[in-house]
Amino acid sequence: MVNILVIGSGGREHALSWKLSQSSKIETVFTAPGNGGTENNVPINVDDLDGLADFAQKNNCFTVVGPEDPLAAGIVDKFNQRNLKVFGPSKLAAQLESSKIWAKDFMKRNNIPSAEFEIFDDAKKAQDYVKSLDYNVVVKADGLAAGKGVIVCNSDDEAISAIQTILVKKTFGDAGNRIIIEERIDGIEASYIALSDGETAIPMATSQDHKRIFDNDKGPNTGGMGAYSPTPIIDDVLAKKIQEKIIDKTIQSMKNEGIIFKGFLYAGIMLRNNEPYVLEYNVRMGDPECQPITMRMDFDLYDYFVASVDGTLSSMPQTTWKNQSAVCVVLASDGYPESYAKNEEISGFDSVPNYAYIFHAGTQKVDGKILSNGGRVLGVTALGDSLESAIKNAYLASEKITWPHKYCRKDIGQKGLDYL
Ligand code: AMP
Ligand code: GLY
């Protein structure tokens, strides 16, 4: 039997480890470096590509890469060179996420719907461009900035100050050497994630994230404060449109350009007048979306990872999903996404009802105690027979968990209810 090595330490990786450990084909699931909730943690960091490859080789592991950084650094290419089985996109394919400029140019030349844009490395030219437009813009750093290098602007003044922040003050470092200024599209946002082998892309269940820190989508962007699945915002007709116009088109266009995309392809979608536009690509599962999505899976995820690596997804049976809703409420450290306290003891795990599962993110286990260790600490994920009941269940379970500086949004899923 084979072992699994899941790389990463967030809620997404806990959810993937949890799901994969249910496969009868798997002996042990290791997580590197993991967190206070994952089992069989291996103390190797996600940027130690050789260390991870050595571990996978020694322990006969099939490796699953959670976060974007090691993908952008070429972990899949390295594992492939060493003949190690690994699920995820190559470094070239990961450019869809690691360079927003590369992704925008790719979408433009392949007619994939996305906002109008221009690229700048000169602040004066960028400002003149903003002033010449009669619509609001979004200013984005080209490179990876942990989800924070995007500034949505409400006026020319805000755009000019965003240009200063990214291009002149270099708040996001070299990720901001070049910027994109794009048209702000106002509409409804949802996440569409598919799993591909470079030829076929099979959709995962739909979901919606809540990126802002405060209720009613107020305050700065975060990595995601909660998610639910499925979302009524993407009905079957729209799902088909997104699948054909965006996902399949992306996979085929990549192939035409000589890049085989294997792994999760995540399109951050904005719907304007029911037409989907790509705001961004991610080349991995979303977090927190991964938590409600994996909870609804009624199939062996490992089989699909193997089929992605082997290029045999077209012969796999259809995926089946629990006919229930799942809601994940992220419990964060008060102060996130700025500064926050760490090392606070978390209690209440024993009183969580069995319709919920607590995925760990920023936690560590010390002397048998669970301590907070990051901004997003836990993802309380619950099933329910309707979106309404799943929301209720997730919040009932969340109340059982306590620590001094716990913070969560109180309106996760509400956007879905409002839409129904
Ligand atoms: P990104 O990391 O590119 O997805 O951007 C982060 C967030 O900024 C998105 O989830 C949206 O909420 C917002 N955003 C990005 N691009 C646009 C756009 N063109 N129009 C409106 N909002 C956007
Ligand atoms: N939840 C959004 C992301 O994973 O980037």
Short mmCIF file of C-alpha atoms and ligand atoms in Angstrom, two decimals:
data_model
loop_
_atom_site.label_atom_id
_atom_site.label_comp_id
_atom_site.label_asym_id
_atom_site.label_seq_id
_atom_site.Cartn_x
_atom_site.Cartn_y
_atom_site.Cartn_z
CA MET A 1 0.00 0.00 0.00
CA VAL A 2 1.02 3.52 -0.62
CA ASN A 3 1.52 6.38 1.81
CA ILE A 4 0.55 10.00 1.25
CA LEU A 5 2.55 13.13 1.90
CA VAL A 6 0.39 16.27 2.05
CA ILE A 7 2.50 19.43 1.87
CA GLY A 8 1.31 22.50 3.77
CA SER A 9 -0.06 23.51 7.15
CA GLY A 10 -3.44 25.19 6.67
CA GLY A 11 -7.09 24.22 6.93
CA ARG A 12 -6.92 23.10 3.32
CA GLU A 13 -4.15 20.62 4.10
CA HIS A 14 -5.95 19.30 7.18
CA ALA A 15 -9.07 18.76 5.06
CA LEU A 16 -7.08 16.98 2.32
CA SER A 17 -5.29 14.78 4.89
CA TRP A 18 -8.62 13.99 6.60
CA LYS A 19 -10.25 12.99 3.31
CA LEU A 20 -7.30 10.97 1.99
CA SER A 21 -6.94 9.08 5.26
CA GLN A 22 -10.43 7.62 4.58
CA SER A 23 -9.18 5.85 1.44
CA SER A 24 -8.80 2.09 1.84
CA LYS A 25 -5.82 2.24 -0.51
CA ILE A 26 -3.76 4.42 1.80
CA GLU A 27 -1.66 3.22 4.68
CA THR A 28 -0.43 6.42 6.35
CA VAL A 29 -1.06 10.08 5.58
CA PHE A 30 1.88 12.29 6.53
CA THR A 31 1.63 16.09 6.56
CA ALA A 32 4.62 18.42 6.25
CA PRO A 33 4.88 20.51 8.29
CA GLY A 34 1.20 20.13 9.30
CA ASN A 35 -0.47 21.77 12.28
CA GLY A 36 -1.99 20.94 15.67
CA GLY A 37 -4.82 18.98 14.05
CA THR A 38 -2.99 16.89 11.46
CA GLU A 39 -1.54 13.54 12.35
CA ASN A 40 1.88 12.12 11.43
CA ASN A 41 3.46 15.55 11.06
CA VAL A 42 6.86 15.70 9.42
CA PRO A 43 9.00 18.70 10.42
CA ILE A 44 10.05 19.76 6.91
CA ASN A 45 9.08 23.19 5.60
CA VAL A 46 7.26 23.71 2.31
CA ASP A 47 10.27 25.48 0.77
CA ASP A 48 12.68 22.60 1.45
CA LEU A 49 11.98 20.86 -1.84
CA ASP A 50 14.90 18.41 -1.58
CA GLY A 51 14.02 17.49 1.99
CA LEU A 52 10.43 16.79 0.96
CA ALA A 53 11.51 14.71 -2.03
CA ASP A 54 13.91 12.70 0.15
CA PHE A 55 11.11 12.00 2.63
CA ALA A 56 8.64 11.01 -0.10
CA GLN A 57 11.18 8.66 -1.66
CA LYS A 58 12.16 7.00 1.60
CA ASN A 59 8.54 6.50 2.67
CA ASN A 60 6.99 5.42 -0.63
CA CYS A 61 4.69 8.44 -0.74
CA PHE A 62 2.31 9.80 -3.31
CA THR A 63 2.63 13.55 -2.69
CA VAL A 64 -0.15 16.15 -2.72
CA VAL A 65 0.92 19.80 -2.76
CA GLY A 66 -1.49 22.16 -0.96
CA PRO A 67 -0.18 25.74 -1.25
CA GLU A 68 1.00 27.84 -4.19
CA ASP A 69 4.53 28.73 -3.09
CA PRO A 70 6.17 25.32 -3.57
CA LEU A 71 4.26 24.90 -6.85
CA ALA A 72 5.62 28.23 -8.09
CA ALA A 73 9.08 27.13 -6.96
CA GLY A 74 8.87 24.01 -9.14
CA ILE A 75 8.29 21.23 -6.62
CA VAL A 76 6.37 19.12 -9.15
CA ASP A 77 9.16 19.34 -11.72
CA LYS A 78 11.68 18.30 -9.07
CA PHE A 79 9.60 15.31 -7.95
CA ASN A 80 9.03 14.28 -11.57
CA GLN A 81 12.77 14.39 -12.26
CA ARG A 82 13.19 11.95 -9.39
CA ASN A 83 10.34 9.74 -10.62
CA LEU A 84 8.22 10.46 -7.57
CA LYS A 85 4.45 10.59 -7.92
CA VAL A 86 3.14 14.06 -7.18
CA PHE A 87 -0.24 15.75 -7.68
CA GLY A 88 -0.14 19.39 -8.79
CA PRO A 89 0.91 21.64 -11.68
CA SER A 90 4.45 22.12 -12.99
CA LYS A 91 6.28 25.41 -12.50
CA LEU A 92 5.30 26.58 -15.99
CA ALA A 93 1.64 25.70 -15.41
CA ALA A 94 1.72 27.39 -11.99
CA GLN A 95 2.42 30.72 -13.73
CA LEU A 96 -1.34 31.06 -14.00
CA GLU A 97 -1.16 32.01 -10.33
CA SER A 98 2.46 33.02 -9.72
CA SER A 99 2.41 35.82 -12.30
CA LYS A 100 -0.83 37.74 -12.59
CA ILE A 101 0.58 39.48 -15.68
CA TRP A 102 1.31 36.15 -17.36
CA ALA A 103 -2.24 35.04 -16.55
CA LYS A 104 -3.83 38.26 -17.89
CA ASP A 105 -1.83 38.04 -21.15
CA PHE A 106 -2.75 34.35 -21.45
CA MET A 107 -6.47 35.11 -21.03
CA LYS A 108 -6.31 37.96 -23.52
CA ARG A 109 -4.62 35.97 -26.28
CA ASN A 110 -7.00 33.04 -25.73
CA ASN A 111 -10.25 35.02 -25.45
CA ILE A 112 -11.00 33.94 -21.91
CA PRO A 113 -13.36 36.52 -20.36
CA SER A 114 -11.59 38.81 -17.90
CA ALA A 115 -11.39 42.52 -17.02
CA GLU A 116 -9.72 45.07 -19.37
CA PHE A 117 -6.19 45.85 -18.18
CA GLU A 118 -2.83 47.54 -18.74
CA ILE A 119 0.58 46.74 -17.24
CA PHE A 120 2.95 49.31 -15.74
CA ASP A 121 6.36 49.56 -14.11
CA ASP A 122 6.34 53.36 -14.11
CA ALA A 123 4.23 55.15 -11.48
CA LYS A 124 3.72 58.35 -13.50
CA LYS A 125 2.42 56.47 -16.54
CA ALA A 126 0.20 54.36 -14.30
CA GLN A 127 -1.31 57.48 -12.73
CA ASP A 128 -1.92 59.14 -16.09
CA TYR A 129 -3.67 55.97 -17.24
CA VAL A 130 -5.95 55.93 -14.19
CA LYS A 131 -6.88 59.59 -14.78
CA SER A 132 -7.75 58.86 -18.42
CA LEU A 133 -10.33 56.21 -17.51
CA ASP A 134 -14.00 56.80 -16.78
CA TYR A 135 -14.37 53.68 -14.61
CA ASN A 136 -12.99 52.49 -11.27
CA VAL A 137 -10.00 50.18 -11.20
CA VAL A 138 -8.28 47.45 -9.22
CA VAL A 139 -4.50 47.68 -8.76
CA LYS A 140 -2.65 44.36 -8.48
CA ALA A 141 0.94 43.40 -7.76
CA ASP A 142 2.23 40.97 -10.40
CA GLY A 143 3.69 38.33 -8.05
CA LEU A 144 2.57 36.25 -5.08
CA ALA A 145 1.65 38.33 -2.03
CA ALA A 146 -0.33 35.90 0.15
CA GLY A 147 -3.63 37.14 -1.27
CA LYS A 148 -2.93 40.72 -0.18
CA GLY A 149 -1.41 42.37 -3.27
CA VAL A 150 -4.76 43.45 -4.68
CA ILE A 151 -6.29 46.86 -3.96
CA VAL A 152 -9.87 47.48 -5.04
CA CYS A 153 -10.30 51.25 -5.57
CA ASN A 154 -13.34 53.53 -5.34
CA SER A 155 -11.78 56.66 -6.83
CA ASP A 156 -8.78 57.98 -8.79
CA ASP A 157 -7.20 59.10 -5.50
CA GLU A 158 -7.42 55.61 -4.04
CA ALA A 159 -5.93 54.18 -7.23
CA ILE A 160 -3.05 56.65 -7.15
CA SER A 161 -2.31 55.77 -3.55
CA ALA A 162 -2.49 52.03 -4.42
CA ILE A 163 0.08 52.62 -7.18
CA GLN A 164 2.32 54.30 -4.60
CA THR A 165 1.88 51.43 -2.13
CA ILE A 166 2.72 48.64 -4.56
CA LEU A 167 5.04 50.17 -7.16
CA VAL A 168 6.85 52.90 -5.23
CA LYS A 169 6.85 51.89 -1.54
CA LYS A 170 7.17 48.22 -2.53
CA THR A 171 4.95 47.10 0.34
CA PHE A 172 4.79 43.63 -1.26
CA GLY A 173 8.49 43.62 -2.19
CA ASP A 174 9.54 42.41 -5.64
CA ALA A 175 6.02 41.02 -6.23
CA GLY A 176 5.19 44.68 -6.92
CA ASN A 177 7.93 45.44 -9.49
CA ARG A 178 5.19 45.50 -12.10
CA ILE A 179 1.50 46.14 -11.60
CA ILE A 180 -1.73 45.49 -13.39
CA ILE A 181 -4.38 48.15 -13.49
CA GLU A 182 -7.67 46.58 -14.44
CA GLU A 183 -11.29 47.53 -14.77
CA ARG A 184 -13.24 46.97 -11.57
CA ILE A 185 -16.08 44.60 -12.27
CA ASP A 186 -18.98 44.94 -9.86
CA GLY A 187 -21.03 41.82 -9.38
CA ILE A 188 -21.24 38.60 -7.41
CA GLU A 189 -18.14 36.53 -6.68
CA ALA A 190 -17.91 32.75 -6.52
CA SER A 191 -15.25 30.05 -6.70
CA TYR A 192 -15.17 27.42 -9.42
CA ILE A 193 -12.64 24.65 -8.94
CA ALA A 194 -11.90 21.74 -11.25
CA LEU A 195 -9.42 18.88 -11.21
CA SER A 196 -7.47 18.33 -14.42
CA ASP A 197 -5.01 15.93 -16.00
CA GLY A 198 -4.07 18.37 -18.76
CA GLU A 199 -6.80 17.21 -21.13
CA THR A 200 -9.99 16.61 -19.13
CA ALA A 201 -11.17 18.82 -16.26
CA ILE A 202 -13.80 17.53 -13.88
CA PRO A 203 -15.64 20.08 -11.76
CA MET A 204 -15.61 20.01 -8.00
CA ALA A 205 -18.74 21.14 -6.14
CA THR A 206 -19.35 24.89 -6.33
CA SER A 207 -18.56 27.15 -3.40
CA GLN A 208 -18.36 30.74 -2.24
CA ASP A 209 -15.68 32.31 -0.06
CA HIS A 210 -15.96 35.39 2.20
CA LYS A 211 -12.71 37.29 1.70
CA ARG A 212 -13.20 40.42 3.78
CA ILE A 213 -12.48 40.40 7.49
CA PHE A 214 -15.78 41.95 8.73
CA ASP A 215 -19.46 41.10 8.27
CA ASN A 216 -21.19 42.36 5.12
CA ASP A 217 -17.87 42.22 3.25
CA LYS A 218 -16.36 45.20 5.06
CA GLY A 219 -12.69 45.77 5.87
CA PRO A 220 -9.52 44.47 4.22
CA ASN A 221 -9.15 41.27 2.21
CA THR A 222 -7.96 38.15 4.00
CA GLY A 223 -7.09 34.62 2.90
CA GLY A 224 -10.80 33.82 3.42
CA MET A 225 -13.04 33.95 6.51
CA GLY A 226 -15.48 31.19 5.65
CA ALA A 227 -17.00 29.30 2.75
CA TYR A 228 -19.96 27.13 1.90
CA SER A 229 -20.84 24.55 -0.74
CA PRO A 230 -22.80 24.29 -2.97
CA THR A 231 -23.61 27.89 -3.81
CA PRO A 232 -27.00 28.70 -5.38
CA ILE A 233 -25.24 31.52 -7.22
CA ILE A 234 -23.87 29.00 -9.73
CA ASP A 235 -26.80 27.02 -11.13
CA ASP A 236 -26.38 24.19 -13.65
CA VAL A 237 -26.65 26.47 -16.67
CA LEU A 238 -24.03 28.85 -15.35
CA ALA A 239 -21.79 25.97 -14.24
CA LYS A 240 -21.83 24.61 -17.79
CA LYS A 241 -20.95 28.04 -19.16
CA ILE A 242 -18.03 28.46 -16.74
CA GLN A 243 -16.84 24.93 -17.42
CA GLU A 244 -16.80 25.46 -21.20
CA LYS A 245 -15.83 29.12 -21.59
CA ILE A 246 -13.30 29.25 -18.80
CA ILE A 247 -12.10 25.92 -17.41
CA ASP A 248 -12.00 23.74 -20.55
CA LYS A 249 -10.79 26.69 -22.60
CA THR A 250 -7.96 27.32 -20.14
CA ILE A 251 -6.83 23.69 -20.09
CA GLN A 252 -6.97 23.42 -23.91
CA SER A 253 -5.26 26.77 -24.46
CA MET A 254 -2.49 25.78 -22.05
CA LYS A 255 -2.08 22.54 -23.98
CA ASN A 256 -1.96 24.42 -27.29
CA GLU A 257 0.83 26.52 -25.82
CA GLY A 258 2.70 23.37 -24.82
CA ILE A 259 1.85 23.35 -21.12
CA ILE A 260 0.04 20.36 -19.62
CA PHE A 261 -1.94 21.56 -16.61
CA LYS A 262 -2.36 18.85 -13.98
CA GLY A 263 -3.86 19.62 -10.60
CA PHE A 264 -6.63 21.76 -9.19
CA LEU A 265 -7.51 24.73 -11.37
CA TYR A 266 -9.38 27.39 -9.41
CA ALA A 267 -11.07 30.26 -11.19
CA GLY A 268 -12.10 33.18 -9.01
CA ILE A 269 -15.21 34.30 -10.88
CA MET A 270 -17.09 37.58 -10.92
CA LEU A 271 -20.62 37.43 -12.33
CA ARG A 272 -21.85 40.57 -14.03
CA ASN A 273 -25.30 40.29 -15.61
CA ASN A 274 -24.92 36.53 -15.26
CA GLU A 275 -21.78 36.54 -17.42
CA PRO A 276 -18.67 35.05 -15.77
CA TYR A 277 -15.31 36.88 -15.77
CA VAL A 278 -12.08 35.48 -14.35
CA LEU A 279 -10.69 37.68 -11.58
CA GLU A 280 -7.80 35.37 -10.87
CA TYR A 281 -6.57 31.85 -11.27
CA ASN A 282 -5.25 29.72 -8.47
CA VAL A 283 -3.42 26.51 -9.26
CA ARG A 284 -4.50 24.70 -6.10
CA MET A 285 -7.54 24.21 -3.91
CA GLY A 286 -8.92 27.31 -2.25
CA ASP A 287 -8.72 27.71 1.48
CA PRO A 288 -11.27 27.75 3.15
CA GLU A 289 -13.28 26.42 0.15
CA CYS A 290 -11.45 23.09 0.39
CA GLN A 291 -13.03 22.40 3.78
CA PRO A 292 -16.74 22.38 2.85
CA ILE A 293 -15.94 20.85 -0.54
CA THR A 294 -14.04 17.84 0.84
CA MET A 295 -16.71 17.34 3.47
CA ARG A 296 -19.29 16.79 0.72
CA MET A 297 -17.19 14.35 -1.34
CA ASP A 298 -18.66 10.86 -1.64
CA PHE A 299 -15.77 9.41 -3.63
CA ASP A 300 -12.19 8.40 -3.09
CA LEU A 301 -10.20 11.55 -3.78
CA TYR A 302 -6.98 9.55 -4.03
CA ASP A 303 -8.27 7.77 -7.18
CA TYR A 304 -8.80 11.13 -8.86
CA PHE A 305 -5.36 12.41 -7.86
CA VAL A 306 -3.80 9.30 -9.38
CA ALA A 307 -5.88 9.75 -12.55
CA SER A 308 -4.72 13.38 -12.80
CA VAL A 309 -1.08 12.34 -12.58
CA ASP A 310 -1.54 9.42 -15.00
CA GLY A 311 -3.66 11.39 -17.49
CA THR A 312 -6.65 9.04 -17.22
CA LEU A 313 -9.37 11.33 -15.84
CA SER A 314 -11.61 10.84 -18.90
CA SER A 315 -12.14 7.20 -17.92
CA MET A 316 -13.02 7.95 -14.29
CA PRO A 317 -16.64 7.63 -13.10
CA GLN A 318 -18.57 10.82 -12.33
CA THR A 319 -17.88 12.27 -8.93
CA THR A 320 -20.70 11.98 -6.38
CA TRP A 321 -21.46 14.54 -3.72
CA LYS A 322 -23.47 14.48 -0.52
CA ASN A 323 -26.84 16.02 -1.16
CA GLN A 324 -26.31 18.32 1.81
CA SER A 325 -24.83 21.76 2.33
CA ALA A 326 -21.54 22.30 4.12
CA VAL A 327 -20.48 25.52 5.81
CA CYS A 328 -17.05 26.41 7.14
CA VAL A 329 -16.73 29.25 9.64
CA VAL A 330 -13.14 30.36 10.11
CA LEU A 331 -12.20 31.13 13.70
CA ALA A 332 -9.39 33.66 13.58
CA SER A 333 -7.14 35.52 16.00
CA ASP A 334 -8.60 38.94 16.75
CA GLY A 335 -6.50 41.51 14.85
CA TYR A 336 -5.91 39.34 11.75
CA PRO A 337 -5.05 40.21 8.93
CA GLU A 338 -2.82 42.68 10.81
CA SER A 339 -1.11 41.74 14.10
CA TYR A 340 -2.60 39.34 16.64
CA ALA A 341 -1.79 37.32 19.75
CA LYS A 342 -0.41 33.79 19.52
CA ASN A 343 0.07 30.84 21.89
CA GLU A 344 -3.36 31.08 23.49
CA GLU A 345 -4.80 27.78 24.68
CA ILE A 346 -7.92 26.68 22.81
CA SER A 347 -10.58 24.63 24.58
CA GLY A 348 -13.92 23.01 23.86
CA PHE A 349 -12.93 20.43 21.24
CA ASP A 350 -14.65 17.64 23.21
CA SER A 351 -18.06 19.34 23.12
CA VAL A 352 -18.25 19.73 19.34
CA PRO A 353 -21.31 17.85 17.98
CA ASN A 354 -20.69 15.10 15.44
CA TYR A 355 -22.28 16.92 12.49
CA ALA A 356 -19.27 19.23 12.58
CA TYR A 357 -15.57 18.70 12.05
CA ILE A 358 -12.88 21.10 13.22
CA PHE A 359 -10.14 21.58 10.66
CA HIS A 360 -7.02 23.15 12.10
CA ALA A 361 -5.00 25.90 10.42
CA GLY A 362 -2.91 28.18 12.66
CA THR A 363 -2.57 25.81 15.62
CA GLN A 364 0.15 23.78 17.24
CA LYS A 365 0.05 20.99 19.76
CA VAL A 366 2.30 21.53 22.79
CA ASP A 367 2.26 19.07 25.71
CA GLY A 368 -1.13 17.79 24.64
CA LYS A 369 -2.64 21.29 24.52
CA ILE A 370 -3.79 23.06 21.35
CA LEU A 371 -2.38 26.60 21.07
CA SER A 372 -3.23 29.32 18.57
CA ASN A 373 -0.36 29.89 16.20
CA GLY A 374 -1.59 32.00 13.29
CA GLY A 375 -4.19 34.39 11.91
CA ARG A 376 -6.71 31.87 10.68
CA VAL A 377 -6.78 29.32 13.49
CA LEU A 378 -9.60 26.81 12.89
CA GLY A 379 -12.22 26.03 10.26
CA VAL A 380 -15.40 24.79 11.92
CA THR A 381 -17.13 22.86 9.15
CA ALA A 382 -20.62 21.42 9.43
CA LEU A 383 -23.11 19.60 7.23
CA GLY A 384 -26.83 20.31 7.15
CA ASP A 385 -29.82 19.35 5.03
CA SER A 386 -30.11 22.90 3.75
CA LEU A 387 -27.79 25.88 3.61
CA GLU A 388 -29.74 27.38 6.49
CA SER A 389 -29.31 24.34 8.73
CA ALA A 390 -25.62 23.94 7.81
CA ILE A 391 -25.05 27.59 8.82
CA LYS A 392 -26.86 26.98 12.10
CA ASN A 393 -24.85 23.84 12.77
CA ALA A 394 -21.52 25.50 11.97
CA TYR A 395 -22.24 28.38 14.36
CA LEU A 396 -23.52 26.06 17.12
CA ALA A 397 -20.29 24.10 16.86
CA SER A 398 -18.19 27.31 16.70
CA GLU A 399 -19.64 28.46 20.00
CA LYS A 400 -18.21 25.40 21.74
CA ILE A 401 -14.66 26.45 20.90
CA THR A 402 -13.10 29.22 22.97
CA TRP A 403 -9.87 31.11 23.51
CA PRO A 404 -9.21 34.68 24.69
CA HIS A 405 -8.83 36.43 21.33
CA LYS A 406 -11.16 34.37 19.16
CA TYR A 407 -12.83 36.25 16.28
CA CYS A 408 -15.18 35.11 13.52
CA ARG A 409 -17.57 36.62 11.02
CA LYS A 410 -21.20 36.11 11.97
CA ASP A 411 -22.62 36.10 8.45
CA ILE A 412 -20.95 33.21 6.65
CA GLY A 413 -23.40 31.77 4.10
CA GLN A 414 -25.80 34.71 4.35
CA LYS A 415 -25.02 35.77 0.77
CA GLY A 416 -26.22 32.37 -0.38
CA LEU A 417 -29.44 32.63 1.66
CA ASP A 418 -30.09 36.13 0.30
CA TYR A 419 -29.77 34.73 -3.21
CA LEU A 420 -32.25 31.88 -2.71
P1 AMP B 1 -7.48 38.33 -6.65
O1 AMP B 1 -6.43 37.90 -5.66
O2 AMP B 1 -6.95 38.80 -7.95
O3 AMP B 1 -8.63 37.38 -6.75
O4 AMP B 1 -8.19 39.57 -5.97
C1 AMP B 1 -8.65 39.52 -4.64
C2 AMP B 1 -10.03 40.06 -4.57
O5 AMP B 1 -10.08 41.38 -5.11
C3 AMP B 1 -11.05 39.29 -5.38
O6 AMP B 1 -11.50 38.18 -4.69
C4 AMP B 1 -12.11 40.34 -5.60
O7 AMP B 1 -12.92 40.48 -4.45
C5 AMP B 1 -11.32 41.59 -5.78
N1 AMP B 1 -11.05 41.84 -7.22
C6 AMP B 1 -9.99 41.42 -7.95
N2 AMP B 1 -10.08 41.82 -9.23
C7 AMP B 1 -11.22 42.52 -9.33
C8 AMP B 1 -11.90 43.20 -10.40
N3 AMP B 1 -11.38 43.28 -11.64
N4 AMP B 1 -13.06 43.80 -10.13
C9 AMP B 1 -13.60 43.77 -8.88
N5 AMP B 1 -13.03 43.15 -7.83
C10 AMP B 1 -11.85 42.52 -8.04
N1 GLY B 2 -10.02 31.33 -0.62
C1 GLY B 2 -9.26 31.95 -1.62
C2 GLY B 2 -7.96 31.35 -1.87
O1 GLY B 2 -7.67 30.25 -1.46
O2 GLY B 2 -7.13 31.99 -2.51
#
